[in-house]
Coordinates of C-alpha atoms in Angstrom, one line a residue:
X14 CA 4.4 -21.8 17.4
X15 CA 0.5 -21.9 16.3
X16 CA -1.2 -18.8 16.6
X17 CA -4.7 -19.3 18.3
X18 CA -7.5 -17.7 16.3
X19 CA -8.1 -14.7 17.3
X20 CA -12.0 -12.8 17.1
X21 CA -10.9 -9.2 16.1
X22 CA -8.2 -10.9 14.0
X23 CA -8.6 -7.5 11.1
X24 CA -7.3 -10.1 8.3
X25 CA -10.6 -12.0 8.8
X26 CA -13.5 -10.8 5.2
X27 CA -16.2 -13.6 7.4
X28 CA -19.6 -11.6 7.5
X29 CA -22.8 -13.8 8.7
X30 CA -25.0 -15.0 5.9
X31 CA -27.9 -12.7 4.9
X32 CA -31.6 -13.7 6.0
X33 CA -33.8 -15.7 3.3
X34 CA -35.6 -13.1 1.4
X35 CA -33.9 -10.2 2.1
X36 CA -31.8 -8.1 -0.6
X37 CA -27.8 -9.3 -1.1
X38 CA -25.8 -6.7 0.4
X39 CA -22.1 -5.2 -0.4
X40 CA -19.7 -6.9 1.7
X41 CA -18.1 -5.3 4.6
X42 CA -14.7 -6.5 5.3
X43 CA -13.2 -6.0 8.5
X44 CA -10.3 -2.9 8.4
X45 CA -7.9 -4.4 6.4
X46 CA -4.0 -3.6 7.5
X47 CA -2.0 -2.3 4.9
X48 CA 1.1 -1.3 5.8
X49 CA 2.7 1.6 3.9
X50 CA 6.7 1.6 3.4
X51 CA 8.5 4.0 1.8
X52 CA 12.7 3.5 1.3
X53 CA 14.9 0.9 2.5
X54 CA 18.2 2.1 3.1
X55 CA 20.6 3.6 5.3
X56 CA 18.8 5.3 8.0
X57 CA 21.4 8.3 9.3
X58 CA 19.9 10.7 7.6
X59 CA 15.7 10.5 8.0
X60 CA 14.4 13.3 9.1
X61 CA 11.4 12.6 7.8
X62 CA 11.5 8.7 8.9
X63 CA 10.2 7.1 5.8
X64 CA 13.3 5.1 6.1
X65 CA 13.8 1.2 7.1
X66 CA 17.0 -0.9 7.0
X67 CA 16.8 -3.8 5.3
X68 CA 17.8 -5.6 8.7
X69 CA 14.9 -3.7 10.2
X70 CA 12.5 -4.6 7.1
X71 CA 13.4 -8.3 7.4
X72 CA 12.5 -8.4 11.2
X73 CA 9.6 -7.3 10.6
X74 CA 8.5 -9.6 7.5
X75 CA 9.8 -12.2 9.7
X76 CA 7.0 -11.4 12.8
X77 CA 4.0 -11.3 10.2
X78 CA 5.2 -14.6 9.4
X79 CA 5.7 -16.1 12.3
X80 CA 2.0 -15.6 13.2
X81 CA 0.2 -16.9 10.0
X82 CA 0.3 -13.7 7.7
X83 CA 1.6 -13.6 4.6
X84 CA 2.2 -9.9 3.1
X85 CA 0.5 -9.4 -0.7
X86 CA 0.0 -6.7 -2.9
X87 CA -3.1 -4.3 -3.1
X88 CA -5.1 -5.7 -6.2
X89 CA -4.5 -9.6 -4.4
X90 CA -5.5 -8.4 -1.2
X91 CA -8.8 -6.9 -2.4
X92 CA -9.4 -9.0 -4.8
X93 CA -8.8 -12.1 -2.0
X94 CA -11.5 -10.4 0.5
X95 CA -13.9 -10.1 -2.2
X96 CA -13.7 -13.8 -3.0
X97 CA -14.0 -14.5 0.8
X98 CA -10.4 -15.3 0.9
X99 CA -8.5 -13.0 2.7
X100 CA -8.4 -13.9 6.3
X101 CA -3.8 -14.1 6.7
X102 CA -3.5 -11.3 3.7
X103 CA -1.9 -8.3 5.4
X104 CA -1.4 -5.8 2.7
X105 CA 2.6 -4.5 1.5
X106 CA 2.7 -1.2 0.2
X107 CA 6.4 0.7 -0.9
X108 CA 5.2 4.6 -1.8
X109 CA 7.4 6.9 -4.0
X110 CA 9.1 4.1 -5.8
X111 CA 12.8 4.4 -4.8
X112 CA 15.8 2.6 -6.9
X113 CA 16.1 1.0 -3.6
X114 CA 13.4 -1.5 -3.8
X115 CA 14.8 -3.9 -6.1
X116 CA 18.2 -3.7 -4.2
X117 CA 17.1 -4.1 0.1
X118 CA 13.0 -4.5 -0.3
X119 CA 12.4 -7.3 -3.0
X120 CA 15.4 -9.7 -2.1
X121 CA 13.8 -9.8 1.5
X122 CA 10.2 -10.5 0.0
X123 CA 11.3 -13.2 -1.5
X124 CA 12.7 -14.5 0.8
X125 CA 9.5 -14.2 3.1
X126 CA 7.7 -15.0 -0.1
X127 CA 5.7 -12.2 -0.1
X128 CA 4.1 -9.6 -2.6
X129 CA 4.0 -6.0 -2.5
X130 CA 2.4 -2.8 -4.0
X131 CA 4.9 -0.2 -5.0
X132 CA 3.5 3.2 -6.5
X133 CA 5.7 5.4 -8.6
X134 CA 6.2 8.5 -9.9
X135 CA 6.2 8.4 -14.0
X136 CA 6.6 11.9 -14.4
X137 CA 10.2 11.2 -12.6
X138 CA 11.9 8.7 -14.0
X139 CA 15.5 8.3 -13.0
X140 CA 15.2 11.4 -10.5
X141 CA 15.2 11.8 -7.0
X142 CA 12.8 12.7 -4.4
X143 CA 12.7 16.7 -5.0
X144 CA 9.5 17.1 -3.3
X145 CA 11.0 16.7 0.5
X146 CA 13.0 19.8 1.1
X147 CA 15.1 18.6 3.9
X148 CA 16.3 16.1 1.5
X149 CA 18.4 13.9 1.6
X150 CA 18.0 13.1 -2.1
X151 CA 17.2 9.6 -2.9
X152 CA 16.8 8.0 -6.3
X153 CA 14.1 7.1 -8.3
X154 CA 13.5 4.4 -10.1
X155 CA 14.0 4.8 -13.8
X156 CA 11.6 3.5 -16.7
X157 CA 13.5 -0.1 -17.1
X158 CA 13.9 -0.5 -13.0
X159 CA 10.1 -0.2 -13.2
X160 CA 9.6 -2.6 -16.1
X161 CA 11.3 -5.2 -14.8
X162 CA 9.6 -5.4 -10.9
X163 CA 6.2 -5.3 -13.6
X164 CA 7.3 -9.0 -15.0
X165 CA 8.2 -10.0 -11.3
X166 CA 5.7 -12.8 -9.9
X167 CA 3.7 -11.3 -7.1
X168 CA 5.1 -7.1 -7.1
X169 CA 2.3 -4.7 -8.1
X170 CA 3.0 -1.6 -10.3
X171 CA 1.1 1.7 -9.2
X172 CA 0.2 5.1 -9.5
X173 CA 1.8 7.9 -6.7
X174 CA 0.7 10.2 -9.6
X175 CA 3.6 12.1 -12.0
X176 CA 5.6 14.6 -9.8
X177 CA 4.1 13.8 -6.6
X178 CA 1.7 17.0 -5.8
X179 CA -0.8 17.0 -3.4
X180 CA -3.7 16.3 -5.1
X181 CA -6.3 18.6 -3.1
X182 CA -4.7 20.9 -4.0
X183 CA -4.9 21.0 -7.9
X184 CA -6.7 22.5 -10.2
X185 CA -8.8 20.5 -12.6
X186 CA -6.2 20.2 -15.4
X187 CA -2.9 19.6 -12.8
X188 CA -5.4 17.0 -11.3
X189 CA -6.2 15.2 -14.4
X190 CA -3.0 15.1 -15.8
X191 CA -1.5 13.8 -12.4
X192 CA -4.5 11.1 -12.3
X193 CA -5.2 10.2 -15.5
X194 CA -2.1 10.8 -17.7
X195 CA 0.6 8.3 -15.5
X196 CA -2.2 6.1 -15.4
X197 CA -1.3 6.3 -19.3
X198 CA 2.0 6.6 -19.0
X199 CA 2.9 3.5 -16.7
X200 CA 0.3 1.1 -18.9
X201 CA 2.3 1.8 -22.1
X202 CA 5.5 1.7 -19.7
X203 CA 4.6 -1.8 -18.4
X204 CA 2.4 -3.2 -20.6
X205 CA -0.4 -3.7 -18.0
X206 CA -3.1 -1.7 -17.2
X207 CA -2.8 0.0 -13.7
X208 CA -5.1 -1.2 -11.0
X209 CA -4.0 1.1 -7.9
X210 CA -3.5 5.0 -6.9
X211 CA -1.8 6.4 -3.9
X212 CA -3.0 9.6 -3.0
X213 CA 1.1 12.0 -2.6
X214 CA 1.3 12.9 1.6
X215 CA -1.9 11.0 2.0
X216 CA -4.2 13.9 1.2
X217 CA -7.6 13.2 -0.3
X218 CA -11.2 14.5 -0.4
X219 CA -14.5 13.9 -2.3
X220 CA -13.2 15.5 -5.9
X221 CA -9.9 13.6 -5.4
X222 CA -11.7 10.7 -4.9
X223 CA -14.1 11.5 -7.9
X224 CA -11.4 11.5 -9.8
X225 CA -9.6 8.5 -9.8
X226 CA -12.6 6.5 -9.8
X227 CA -13.2 8.5 -12.8
X228 CA -9.8 7.8 -14.5
X229 CA -10.2 4.2 -14.5
X230 CA -8.9 2.9 -11.6
X231 CA -10.1 -0.1 -9.4
X232 CA -8.4 1.1 -5.8
X233 CA -6.7 3.9 -4.6
X234 CA -4.8 4.1 -0.9
X235 CA -4.5 6.7 1.8
X236 CA -3.2 7.0 5.1
X237 CA -6.5 8.2 7.4
X238 CA -8.7 9.0 5.4
X239 CA -12.2 9.3 8.1
X240 CA -15.3 9.3 6.6
X241 CA -14.0 9.1 3.1
X242 CA -12.9 5.2 4.0
X243 CA -13.6 3.1 1.1
X244 CA -12.3 1.5 -2.3
X245 CA -10.6 4.8 -3.6
X246 CA -9.6 6.4 0.1
X247 CA -8.0 2.9 1.6
X248 CA -6.7 3.5 5.3
X249 CA -2.8 2.6 6.0
X250 CA 0.0 1.4 9.1
X251 CA 3.0 3.9 8.8
X252 CA 6.1 1.7 9.7
X253 CA 9.3 2.7 10.4
X254 CA 12.8 2.4 11.9
X255 CA 11.5 2.1 15.2
X256 CA 8.9 -0.5 14.5
X257 CA 9.6 -3.5 17.2
X258 CA 7.9 -6.6 17.5
X259 CA 6.2 -4.7 20.1
X260 CA 5.1 -1.6 18.2
X261 CA 4.2 -4.2 15.1
X262 CA 1.7 -6.1 17.5
X263 CA 0.6 -2.8 19.1
X264 CA -0.4 -1.3 16.3
X265 CA -2.2 -4.7 14.3
X266 CA -4.3 -4.8 17.4
X267 CA -5.1 -1.2 17.3
X268 CA -6.2 -1.3 14.1
X269 CA -9.9 -2.7 14.7
X270 CA -10.7 0.2 16.8
X271 CA -9.2 2.9 14.7
X272 CA -10.3 2.1 10.8
X273 CA -13.7 2.2 9.9
X274 CA -14.6 -1.4 7.9
X275 CA -14.1 -1.1 4.3
X276 CA -17.6 -1.8 1.9
X277 CA -15.9 -3.7 -1.3
X278 CA -18.1 -4.7 -4.3
X279 CA -17.8 -8.2 -5.6
X280 CA -15.1 -7.6 -7.5
X281 CA -12.7 -4.2 -7.5
X282 CA -10.4 -4.8 -9.3
X283 CA -9.9 -6.5 -13.1
X284 CA -8.1 -9.6 -14.2
X285 CA -5.8 -7.1 -16.4
X286 CA -5.3 -4.9 -13.3
X287 CA -3.7 -7.7 -11.2

């Protein structure tokens, strides 16, 4: 069933034309709708509620598809909005770089023709989520696993720092290693420029955002950055196992009310990084 045009559609980046004789302004995009996932697999032991089952993910992506929406990675999403072509696109992100992405999430993304960004930890290649004290322990992507995903059409590999530490609590030396060091390692590992970073735990302050910009990234994702909202502190919506169709609808509708518009430069992400 066709979906009628929605004047509150958060994916609509259309801006009114500037008046003749006025200086150009930086485009302000209506709040981007970006879904934040983590692990895809067994939800029976999930104290942090970061896991969705493959069946639930399939239903959630089907819900997007039926509404004329298409999931893409962050670099593609930002570039499309900068070109004025972002209507109907939503961002799909998977944090921590769990190995189950390859087995469970990727086939579902392919089924629906969607892309995504996977935020990985090059300082924990082939390790586990040791930062979660309650567990359960989940294997992370290996170097070979990351390379294979980087070579997959529609997928973007980006940084989640080196080892998953709260960057707002890091001293300058550790911050530089986690931000700049992870980008260098991932670029070497994949043979590609790394455009984006996701803040571990979603925490960010001005010092951390400035460090990310200085390290050469084109964007960074947070969760609910408030007044810092912008290309280097992009808000996202947590999606979990309990998010049925009606909950997704509610989160989708509330996005415009809760989130700030994001000012975008002409092209926030370089071609090399995409």
